[in-house]
CSV table of C-alpha atoms in Angstrom, one decimal:
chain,number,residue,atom,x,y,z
O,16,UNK,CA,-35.4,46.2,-22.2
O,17,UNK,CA,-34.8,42.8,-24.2
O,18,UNK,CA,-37.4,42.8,-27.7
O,19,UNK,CA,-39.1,39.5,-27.5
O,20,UNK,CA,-39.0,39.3,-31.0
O,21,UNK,CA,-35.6,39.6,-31.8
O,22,UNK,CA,-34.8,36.9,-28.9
O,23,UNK,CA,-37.0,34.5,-30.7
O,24,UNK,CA,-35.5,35.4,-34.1
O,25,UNK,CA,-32.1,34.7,-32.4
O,26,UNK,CA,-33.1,31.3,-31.2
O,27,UNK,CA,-34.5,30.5,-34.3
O,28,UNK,CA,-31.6,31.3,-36.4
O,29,UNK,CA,-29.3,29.1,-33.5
O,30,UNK,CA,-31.6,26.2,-34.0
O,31,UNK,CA,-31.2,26.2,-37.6
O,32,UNK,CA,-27.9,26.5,-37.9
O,33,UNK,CA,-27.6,23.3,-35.5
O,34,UNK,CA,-30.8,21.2,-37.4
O,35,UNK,CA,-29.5,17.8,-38.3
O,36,UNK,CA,-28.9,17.0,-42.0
O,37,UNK,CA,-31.5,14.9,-43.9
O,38,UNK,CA,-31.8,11.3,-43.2
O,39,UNK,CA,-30.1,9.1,-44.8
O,40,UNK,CA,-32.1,6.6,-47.4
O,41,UNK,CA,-30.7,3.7,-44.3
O,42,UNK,CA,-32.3,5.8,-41.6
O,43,UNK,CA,-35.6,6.1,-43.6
O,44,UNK,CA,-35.6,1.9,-43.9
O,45,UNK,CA,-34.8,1.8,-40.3
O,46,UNK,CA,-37.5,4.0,-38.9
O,47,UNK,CA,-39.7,2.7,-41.5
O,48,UNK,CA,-39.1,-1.0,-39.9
O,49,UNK,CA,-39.4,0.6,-36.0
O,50,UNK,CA,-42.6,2.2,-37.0
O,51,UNK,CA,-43.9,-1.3,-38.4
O,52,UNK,CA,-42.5,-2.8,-35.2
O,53,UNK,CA,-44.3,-0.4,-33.3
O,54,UNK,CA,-47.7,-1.0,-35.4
O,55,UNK,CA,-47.6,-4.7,-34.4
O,56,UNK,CA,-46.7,-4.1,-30.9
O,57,UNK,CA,-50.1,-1.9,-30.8
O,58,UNK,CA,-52.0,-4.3,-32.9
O,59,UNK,CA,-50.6,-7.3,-30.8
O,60,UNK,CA,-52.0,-5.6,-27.7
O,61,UNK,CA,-55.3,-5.1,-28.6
O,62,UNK,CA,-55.3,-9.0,-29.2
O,63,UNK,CA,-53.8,-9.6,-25.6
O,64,UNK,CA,-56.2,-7.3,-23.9
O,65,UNK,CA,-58.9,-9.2,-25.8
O,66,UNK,CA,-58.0,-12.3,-24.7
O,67,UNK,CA,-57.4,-11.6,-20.9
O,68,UNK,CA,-60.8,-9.6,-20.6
O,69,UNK,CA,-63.0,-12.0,-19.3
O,70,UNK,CA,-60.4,-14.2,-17.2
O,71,UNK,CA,-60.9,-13.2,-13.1
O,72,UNK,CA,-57.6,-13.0,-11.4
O,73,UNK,CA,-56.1,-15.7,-8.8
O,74,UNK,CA,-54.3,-15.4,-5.7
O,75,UNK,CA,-53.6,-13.1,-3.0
O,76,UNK,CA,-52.8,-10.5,-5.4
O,77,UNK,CA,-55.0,-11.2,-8.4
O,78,UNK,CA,-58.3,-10.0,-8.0
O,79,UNK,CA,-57.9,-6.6,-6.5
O,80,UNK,CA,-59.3,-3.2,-7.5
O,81,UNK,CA,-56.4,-2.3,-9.5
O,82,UNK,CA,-56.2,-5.9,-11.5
O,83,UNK,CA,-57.2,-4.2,-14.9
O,84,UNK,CA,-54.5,-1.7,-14.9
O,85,UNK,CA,-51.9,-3.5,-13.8
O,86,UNK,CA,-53.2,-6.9,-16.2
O,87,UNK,CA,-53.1,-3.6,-19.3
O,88,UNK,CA,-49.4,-3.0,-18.5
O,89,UNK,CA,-48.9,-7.1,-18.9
O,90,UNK,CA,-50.8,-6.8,-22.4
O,91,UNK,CA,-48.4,-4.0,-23.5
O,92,UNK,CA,-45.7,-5.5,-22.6
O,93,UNK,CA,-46.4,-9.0,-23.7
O,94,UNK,CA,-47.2,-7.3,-27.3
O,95,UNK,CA,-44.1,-5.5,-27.1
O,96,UNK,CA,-41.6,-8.7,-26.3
O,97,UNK,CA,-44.0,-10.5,-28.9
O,98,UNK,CA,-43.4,-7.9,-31.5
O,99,UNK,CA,-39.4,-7.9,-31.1
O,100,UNK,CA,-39.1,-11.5,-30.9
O,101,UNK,CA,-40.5,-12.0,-34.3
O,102,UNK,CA,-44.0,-11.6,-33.9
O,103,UNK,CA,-46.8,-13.1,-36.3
O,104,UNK,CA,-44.9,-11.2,-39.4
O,105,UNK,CA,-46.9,-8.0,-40.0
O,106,UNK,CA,-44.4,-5.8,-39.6
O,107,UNK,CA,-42.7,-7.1,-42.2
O,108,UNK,CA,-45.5,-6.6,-44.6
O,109,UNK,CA,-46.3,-3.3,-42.6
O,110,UNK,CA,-42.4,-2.2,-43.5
O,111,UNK,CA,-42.7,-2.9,-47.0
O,112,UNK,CA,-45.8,-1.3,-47.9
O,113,UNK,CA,-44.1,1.7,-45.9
O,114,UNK,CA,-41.2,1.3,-48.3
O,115,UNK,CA,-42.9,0.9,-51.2
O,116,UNK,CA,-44.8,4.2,-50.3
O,117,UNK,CA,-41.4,6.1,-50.1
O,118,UNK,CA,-39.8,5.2,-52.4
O,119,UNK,CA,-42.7,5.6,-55.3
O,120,UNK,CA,-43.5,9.2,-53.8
O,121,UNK,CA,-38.7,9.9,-54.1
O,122,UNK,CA,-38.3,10.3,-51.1
């Protein structure tokens, strides 16, 4: 009979010994800077969705049942095209703040 426990301590000890080394202080900046990005992209949709709630849709295909859903995945993705093409510059700020948090807690 195979011991549970000593399969788990097993796998454990595999995954370990194959965890990936600590970021780099590069990596940190980068996902710092794609978390910012990601920030704006939310905070850029909340504005779209705003904006489109109270316009009715047009044509053969723009005033059906499922308009808000499919009008939601527009928002998104307008935020997100908006967001990597620049955006309205908070994730710079957003980026250096996180910065600035690492670096004065050494990390």
């Amino acid at each position: 009979m195979i011991d549970p426990l000593s399969l788990a301590s097993s796998a454990l000890a595999a995954a370990k010994a194959f965890a990936p080394a600590p970021a780099a202080v590069g990596d940190a900046k980068a996902r710092a800077r794609a978390a910012a990005e990601d920030f704006e992209s939310v905070f850029l949709g909340t504005m779209f969705s705003q904006m489109f709630t109270d316009t009715e849709g047009e044509g053969p295909m723009g005033a059906g049942a499922g308009t808000g859903i499919w009008r939601s995945f527009l928002t998104d993705e307008y935020a997100k095209s908006f967001a990597r093409a620049g955006g309205i510059g908070l994730a710079d700020h957003v980026a250096r703040a996180l910065i600035a948090e690492q670096e004065a807690r050494g990390r």
